[in-house]
Short mmCIF file of C-alpha atoms in Angstrom, two decimals:
data_model
loop_
_atom_site.label_atom_id
_atom_site.label_comp_id
_atom_site.label_asym_id
_atom_site.label_seq_id
_atom_site.Cartn_x
_atom_site.Cartn_y
_atom_site.Cartn_z
CA MET P 1 -115.68 112.61 114.10
CA GLU P 2 -116.06 112.23 110.57
CA GLY P 3 -118.95 114.60 110.66
CA ALA P 4 -116.51 117.17 112.23
CA VAL P 5 -114.02 116.60 109.43
CA ARG P 6 -116.73 117.31 106.75
CA GLN P 7 -118.14 120.30 108.64
CA VAL P 8 -114.82 121.97 109.02
CA GLU P 9 -113.75 121.17 105.16
CA ALA P 10 -116.88 122.71 104.01
CA ARG P 11 -117.14 125.89 106.08
CA HIS P 12 -113.38 126.87 105.61
CA THR P 13 -113.36 128.53 108.81
CA LEU P 14 -109.79 127.71 109.69
CA ARG P 15 -108.04 130.74 108.58
CA ASP P 16 -107.61 131.82 112.31
CA LEU P 17 -105.60 128.76 112.82
CA THR P 18 -103.19 129.43 109.93
CA PHE P 19 -102.05 132.67 111.48
CA HIS P 20 -99.71 131.08 113.77
CA GLY P 21 -99.42 128.15 116.04
CA GLY P 22 -100.73 127.98 119.58
CA ARG P 23 -104.30 129.11 119.16
CA LEU P 24 -105.90 126.75 121.45
CA GLU P 25 -108.90 128.99 122.23
CA GLU P 26 -109.88 129.25 118.59
CA ALA P 27 -109.43 125.51 118.14
CA ALA P 28 -111.72 124.71 121.00
CA ARG P 29 -114.38 127.18 119.47
CA LEU P 30 -114.17 125.32 116.14
CA PHE P 31 -114.04 121.78 117.80
CA PRO P 32 -116.21 122.11 120.94
CA ALA P 33 -116.56 118.30 121.29
CA ALA P 34 -112.79 117.60 121.21
CA PRO P 35 -111.57 115.88 124.24
CA ARG P 36 -109.50 117.84 126.83
CA PRO P 37 -106.75 118.74 127.54
CA TRP P 38 -105.66 119.59 123.94
CA LEU P 39 -102.27 118.26 122.72
CA ASP P 40 -100.83 121.26 120.93
CA LEU P 41 -98.47 120.29 118.08
CA SER P 42 -99.14 123.50 116.13
CA THR P 43 -96.26 125.64 117.39
CA GLY P 44 -92.88 123.75 117.01
CA ILE P 45 -91.98 124.45 120.58
CA ASN P 46 -89.74 122.09 122.41
CA PRO P 47 -92.12 119.82 124.57
CA HIS P 48 -89.29 119.40 127.20
CA ALA P 49 -88.93 122.78 128.72
CA TRP P 50 -85.61 123.77 130.26
CA GLN P 51 -86.09 124.06 134.08
CA PRO P 52 -83.45 125.56 136.64
CA ALA P 53 -81.75 122.99 138.73
CA ALA P 54 -82.80 125.27 141.84
CA PRO P 55 -85.31 127.96 141.84
CA LEU P 56 -84.21 131.41 140.30
CA GLU P 57 -84.20 134.44 142.54
CA ILE P 58 -86.04 137.01 140.39
CA ASP P 59 -87.20 140.22 142.07
CA GLN P 60 -90.41 141.29 140.31
CA ARG P 61 -90.87 144.26 142.45
CA ARG P 62 -88.06 146.42 140.80
CA LEU P 63 -87.32 147.28 137.16
CA PRO P 64 -85.03 144.99 135.41
CA ALA P 65 -81.30 145.83 135.95
CA ALA P 66 -78.91 146.96 133.32
CA ASP P 67 -76.22 144.68 134.68
CA ALA P 68 -78.71 141.76 134.46
CA ALA P 69 -79.39 142.61 130.79
CA ALA P 70 -75.58 142.73 130.10
CA GLU P 71 -75.20 139.39 131.82
CA LEU P 72 -78.04 137.79 129.68
CA CYS P 73 -76.66 139.12 126.45
CA ALA P 74 -73.22 137.65 127.50
CA ALA P 75 -74.60 134.32 128.20
CA ALA P 76 -76.65 134.33 125.00
CA GLY P 77 -73.49 135.57 122.81
CA ALA P 78 -71.36 132.82 124.34
CA ALA P 79 -74.11 130.16 123.36
CA PHE P 80 -74.28 131.41 119.99
CA GLY P 81 -70.62 131.67 119.48
CA PHE P 82 -70.87 135.53 118.77
CA ALA P 83 -69.07 138.39 120.38
CA GLY P 84 -70.79 141.08 118.25
CA ALA P 85 -73.64 143.55 118.76
CA LEU P 86 -76.42 141.69 120.45
CA ALA P 87 -79.76 143.08 122.02
CA ALA P 88 -82.55 141.35 123.83
CA VAL P 89 -86.08 141.66 122.59
CA PRO P 90 -89.33 140.49 123.88
CA GLY P 91 -89.39 137.59 121.52
CA SER P 92 -88.17 137.40 117.95
CA GLU P 93 -91.52 138.39 116.36
CA PRO P 94 -91.19 142.03 117.74
CA GLY P 95 -87.74 142.27 116.45
CA LEU P 96 -88.95 141.13 112.90
CA ARG P 97 -91.89 143.64 113.06
CA LEU P 98 -89.36 146.64 113.90
CA LEU P 99 -87.62 145.96 110.78
CA ALA P 100 -89.80 148.09 108.59
CA THR P 101 -89.22 150.97 110.83
CA LEU P 102 -85.48 151.30 110.00
CA ASP P 103 -85.28 152.53 106.40
CA LEU P 104 -83.65 149.42 105.30
CA PRO P 105 -82.31 149.19 101.72
CA ARG P 106 -84.55 148.19 98.88
CA PRO P 107 -85.85 146.35 97.06
CA TRP P 108 -87.14 143.97 99.90
CA GLN P 109 -87.24 140.41 99.14
CA VAL P 110 -88.54 137.53 101.50
CA VAL P 111 -87.60 133.81 100.77
CA THR P 112 -90.67 131.59 100.55
CA PRO P 113 -92.23 129.58 101.70
CA CYS P 114 -91.98 131.36 104.99
CA TYR P 115 -93.44 132.50 108.21
CA ARG P 116 -96.49 134.80 107.64
CA THR P 117 -94.73 137.37 109.84
CA HIS P 118 -92.02 137.73 107.29
CA ARG P 119 -94.52 138.91 104.93
CA ASP P 120 -96.01 141.33 107.33
CA ALA P 121 -92.42 142.42 108.50
CA LEU P 122 -91.48 143.94 105.03
CA PRO P 123 -94.65 144.98 103.38
CA GLY P 124 -94.75 144.59 99.59
CA ALA P 125 -91.64 142.60 99.60
CA GLU P 126 -90.99 140.41 96.52
CA PRO P 127 -91.46 136.65 97.25
CA ILE P 128 -88.12 134.78 96.26
CA LEU P 129 -87.79 131.06 95.98
CA ALA P 130 -84.89 129.35 97.70
CA GLY P 131 -83.36 128.43 94.44
CA MET P 132 -83.27 132.02 93.45
CA VAL P 133 -81.38 133.50 96.31
CA GLU P 134 -77.98 133.82 94.64
CA GLU P 135 -79.48 135.53 91.59
CA ALA P 136 -81.73 137.89 93.82
CA ALA P 137 -78.79 138.83 95.95
CA GLY P 138 -77.18 140.45 92.95
CA ARG P 139 -80.06 143.05 93.04
CA GLY P 140 -78.97 144.26 96.42
CA GLY P 141 -81.67 145.48 98.69
CA THR P 142 -82.79 143.66 101.99
CA MET P 143 -83.38 139.90 101.77
CA LEU P 144 -85.24 138.07 104.68
CA LEU P 145 -85.17 134.37 105.15
CA ALA P 146 -85.38 131.81 107.96
CA ASN P 147 -82.65 129.18 108.60
CA PRO P 148 -83.71 126.49 109.36
CA ASN P 149 -86.74 127.41 107.37
CA ASN P 150 -90.33 127.22 108.69
CA PRO P 151 -92.40 125.21 107.31
CA ASP P 152 -90.25 123.22 105.41
CA GLY P 153 -86.85 122.73 107.28
CA ARG P 154 -84.93 124.16 104.38
CA LEU P 155 -81.29 124.81 105.65
CA PHE P 156 -78.67 127.00 104.06
CA ALA P 157 -75.08 126.28 105.14
CA PRO P 158 -73.64 129.17 107.33
CA ALA P 159 -70.81 129.79 104.80
CA GLU P 160 -73.38 129.90 101.89
CA LEU P 161 -75.41 132.64 103.92
CA LEU P 162 -72.29 134.50 104.46
CA ARG P 163 -71.66 134.58 100.82
CA ILE P 164 -75.12 135.60 99.89
CA ALA P 165 -74.80 138.39 102.65
CA ARG P 166 -71.67 139.63 101.18
CA ARG P 167 -73.03 139.42 97.67
CA LEU P 168 -75.75 141.61 98.93
CA GLY P 169 -73.50 143.94 100.75
CA ALA P 170 -71.59 144.63 97.78
CA GLN P 171 -74.78 146.32 96.46
CA ASN P 172 -75.27 148.10 99.74
CA GLY P 173 -77.88 145.56 100.51
CA MET P 174 -78.13 143.35 103.67
CA LEU P 175 -79.32 139.95 104.62
CA VAL P 176 -81.73 139.21 107.62
CA VAL P 177 -81.75 135.82 109.05
CA ASP P 178 -84.34 134.46 111.33
CA GLU P 179 -82.63 131.75 113.18
CA ALA P 180 -85.72 130.83 115.51
CA PHE P 181 -85.06 127.19 115.30
CA ALA P 182 -81.15 127.29 115.08
CA ASP P 183 -80.63 126.31 118.64
CA ALA P 184 -81.85 122.82 117.81
CA VAL P 185 -79.33 122.38 114.91
CA ALA P 186 -75.66 122.25 115.97
CA GLY P 187 -73.59 124.43 113.62
CA ALA P 188 -76.54 125.91 111.75
CA SER P 189 -76.07 129.51 112.88
CA VAL P 190 -74.29 132.13 110.70
CA LEU P 191 -73.49 134.28 113.77
CA PRO P 192 -70.15 132.70 114.62
CA LEU P 193 -69.01 133.60 110.93
CA ILE P 194 -69.93 137.21 110.70
CA GLN P 195 -67.91 140.32 111.43
CA ALA P 196 -68.92 143.86 112.42
CA SER P 197 -68.49 144.92 108.68
CA ASP P 198 -70.88 142.22 107.42
CA ARG P 199 -74.18 143.53 106.47
CA VAL P 200 -76.17 140.81 108.20
CA VAL P 201 -78.87 140.82 110.86
CA VAL P 202 -79.66 137.65 112.89
CA LEU P 203 -82.74 137.16 114.96
CA ARG P 204 -82.87 134.46 117.63
CA SER P 205 -85.72 133.02 119.72
CA PHE P 206 -85.26 131.80 123.29
CA GLY P 207 -88.81 130.05 123.55
CA LYS P 208 -88.66 127.41 120.86
CA PHE P 209 -85.70 125.36 121.82
CA TYR P 210 -85.73 125.96 125.57
CA GLY P 211 -89.55 125.29 125.56
CA LEU P 212 -90.42 128.54 127.51
CA ALA P 213 -92.58 130.45 124.83
CA GLY P 214 -94.22 132.32 127.69
CA VAL P 215 -91.00 133.94 128.98
CA ARG P 216 -91.08 136.09 125.52
CA LEU P 217 -87.46 136.49 124.87
CA GLY P 218 -85.40 136.76 121.73
CA PHE P 219 -82.31 138.50 120.37
CA VAL P 220 -81.21 140.73 117.33
CA GLY P 221 -77.60 140.47 116.59
CA GLY P 222 -75.10 141.58 113.68
CA MET P 223 -74.93 144.98 112.06
CA PRO P 224 -74.36 147.41 114.96
CA GLU P 225 -76.57 150.11 113.58
CA VAL P 226 -79.39 147.76 113.02
CA VAL P 227 -79.07 146.24 116.49
CA ALA P 228 -78.79 149.71 118.13
CA GLY P 229 -82.02 151.07 116.00
CA ILE P 230 -84.14 148.11 117.34
CA ALA P 231 -82.87 148.45 120.90
CA GLY P 232 -83.66 152.20 120.71
CA TRP P 233 -87.24 151.49 119.70
CA LEU P 234 -87.64 149.13 122.56
CA GLY P 235 -86.24 151.62 125.31
CA SER P 236 -84.68 151.02 128.71
CA TRP P 237 -86.61 147.91 129.71
CA PRO P 238 -87.18 145.59 126.69
CA VAL P 239 -87.51 142.31 128.56
CA SER P 240 -88.78 141.29 131.92
CA ALA P 241 -86.82 140.32 135.01
CA THR P 242 -88.13 136.79 134.42
CA ALA P 243 -86.66 136.74 130.94
CA LEU P 244 -83.32 138.18 132.09
CA GLY P 245 -83.06 135.50 134.81
CA TYR P 246 -84.36 132.42 132.98
CA GLY P 247 -82.42 133.40 129.80
CA ALA P 248 -79.11 133.82 131.47
CA ALA P 249 -79.45 130.69 133.45
CA ALA P 250 -80.58 128.58 130.49
CA TYR P 251 -77.97 129.74 128.01
CA ARG P 252 -75.17 128.98 130.47
CA ASP P 253 -76.48 125.32 130.76
CA ALA P 254 -74.58 123.94 127.94
CA GLY P 255 -74.94 120.43 129.02
CA TRP P 256 -78.62 120.47 128.71
CA ALA P 257 -78.37 122.00 125.27
CA GLY P 258 -76.17 119.35 124.01
CA ALA P 259 -78.23 116.66 125.50
CA MET P 260 -81.37 118.00 124.27
CA ARG P 261 -80.15 118.30 120.61
CA VAL P 262 -79.63 114.56 120.81
CA GLN P 263 -82.96 113.70 122.36
CA LEU P 264 -84.89 115.90 119.76
CA ALA P 265 -83.07 114.20 116.99
CA ALA P 266 -84.21 110.75 118.26
CA GLU P 267 -87.74 112.00 118.84
CA GLY P 268 -87.94 113.50 115.38
CA ALA P 269 -86.96 110.15 113.84
CA ALA P 270 -89.63 108.22 115.87
CA LEU P 271 -92.26 110.84 114.78
CA ASP P 272 -91.16 110.15 111.13
CA ALA P 273 -91.77 106.41 111.84
CA LEU P 274 -95.04 106.89 113.48
CA LEU P 275 -96.48 109.01 110.67
CA ALA P 276 -95.08 106.75 108.00
CA ALA P 277 -96.68 103.61 109.82
CA HIS P 278 -100.01 105.38 109.21
CA GLY P 279 -99.37 106.30 105.56
CA VAL P 280 -98.26 109.98 106.25
CA ILE P 281 -94.99 110.94 104.99
CA ALA P 282 -93.00 114.13 106.15
CA THR P 283 -91.49 115.90 103.25
CA GLY P 284 -90.00 118.71 105.51
CA SER P 285 -88.19 118.58 108.75
CA CYS P 286 -86.36 120.22 111.69
CA PRO P 287 -85.65 118.72 114.99
CA LEU P 288 -88.68 120.49 116.32
CA PHE P 289 -91.26 119.66 113.82
CA ARG P 290 -92.16 117.72 110.52
CA THR P 291 -94.14 118.84 107.63
CA VAL P 292 -96.32 117.01 105.31
CA GLU P 293 -97.63 117.99 101.68
CA ASP P 294 -100.48 115.77 100.86
CA ASP P 295 -103.86 115.89 99.49
CA ARG P 296 -105.41 114.58 102.69
CA ALA P 297 -103.75 117.22 104.70
CA PRO P 298 -107.14 119.19 105.35
CA ALA P 299 -108.88 115.95 106.31
CA LEU P 300 -106.03 114.99 108.71
CA PHE P 301 -105.93 118.24 110.24
CA ALA P 302 -109.70 118.22 111.07
CA HIS P 303 -109.35 114.51 112.18
CA LEU P 304 -106.75 115.26 114.66
CA ALA P 305 -108.45 118.45 115.91
CA ALA P 306 -111.63 116.48 116.60
CA ALA P 307 -109.21 114.24 118.70
CA GLY P 308 -108.09 117.23 120.69
CA ILE P 309 -104.79 117.38 118.68
CA LEU P 310 -104.05 120.86 117.20
CA THR P 311 -101.62 120.76 114.15
CA ARG P 312 -100.59 123.77 112.08
CA PRO P 313 -102.49 124.25 108.61
CA PHE P 314 -101.38 126.87 106.01
CA ASP P 315 -103.68 129.15 104.31
CA ASP P 316 -101.31 129.35 101.14
CA ASP P 317 -101.06 125.75 100.64
CA PRO P 318 -103.95 123.51 101.95
CA ARG P 319 -101.84 120.46 101.08
CA ARG P 320 -99.35 121.40 103.88
CA LEU P 321 -99.45 120.36 107.49
CA ARG P 322 -96.88 120.89 110.26
CA LEU P 323 -96.76 118.75 113.49
CA GLY P 324 -94.55 119.48 116.33
CA LEU P 325 -92.97 116.76 118.52
CA PRO P 326 -95.55 115.01 120.79
CA GLY P 327 -93.08 114.29 123.68
CA ALA P 328 -94.71 112.19 126.33
CA ASP P 329 -98.03 112.15 124.33
CA ALA P 330 -96.83 110.23 121.44
CA ALA P 331 -99.27 107.44 122.42
CA ARG P 332 -102.19 109.81 122.06
CA LEU P 333 -100.97 110.83 118.66
CA ALA P 334 -100.55 107.22 117.60
CA ALA P 335 -104.10 106.37 118.70
CA ALA P 336 -105.63 109.30 116.62
CA LEU P 337 -103.61 108.55 113.58
CA ALA P 338 -104.64 104.89 113.79
CA CYS P 339 -108.33 105.98 113.40
CA PHE P 340 -107.67 108.26 110.47
CA PRO P 341 -110.12 106.76 107.87
CA GLU P 342 -107.64 107.59 104.89
CA HIS P 343 -104.58 106.31 106.13
CA ALA P 344 -102.64 103.75 103.89
CA GLY P 345 -103.67 100.73 105.94
CA GLY P 346 -107.24 101.65 106.19
#
């Protein structure tokens, strides 16, 4: 295992694993001796996926129905506390990548640290630190940020985001908020506060909180012209019948969502304690992940990968490592951490 750590650190061949989480095939190629099955902690996806109480009747033989799409948006809007313009997209990432097609106001600004996709979505955008957001908003243009943020878990209060958006709007600018992790944090979303006249666009992800990333479902809401522009690009059938059925049923299950937020908070606290017990301190957090900033992060990544546990490294900061919740596999993570040669008790 120590040889695998040295080999990976020396070769610097982890770039493909820093692009986004979930790349188990690439991890398996880099660590062919790692035990199977892999434990994937690289995505920040809920390990406790929502499941219907009874099998859903989904007709895969016909095109998705317009009525079903309307029902999905109604259920999602009710869950978000939002009655404005809302459109389904095949995952929030395509929604982000369509932003650059819409002639959004310039200058473009991306609040960092951020998703790699944010940098790709607005090519050439100026990076803005979170502490400079208020000042940058006075310049107008389009500002993109995540709330809660990935990878550090930073959270702006919704009222603060609305104030920033209106400052941008006074200069004919707009605010784009990626709320991919917002379902996990009650009261985190700006959607319930915005009016049709507010120059705010919000992207939501279904797969992260509901643990069903393969369904490929997300939403764009807010400014009607932007929502209509993205919906127009995607055409008549933007999401599958499976996404329509699972999404509508899951968003109506408010009891599951409330109980899951409590469970995720408890499991996050348990992960903090587990990491700390082995000399690893989380410096950033969200209910669905913890982020470490430590000189030992590359060694810890490789050590865990050699044990068949994939975490999320970052090419822009090698000291940063993000871990999702292990769920039922916490004991496996604990066993691997106990063997980490550089932990505080070793």
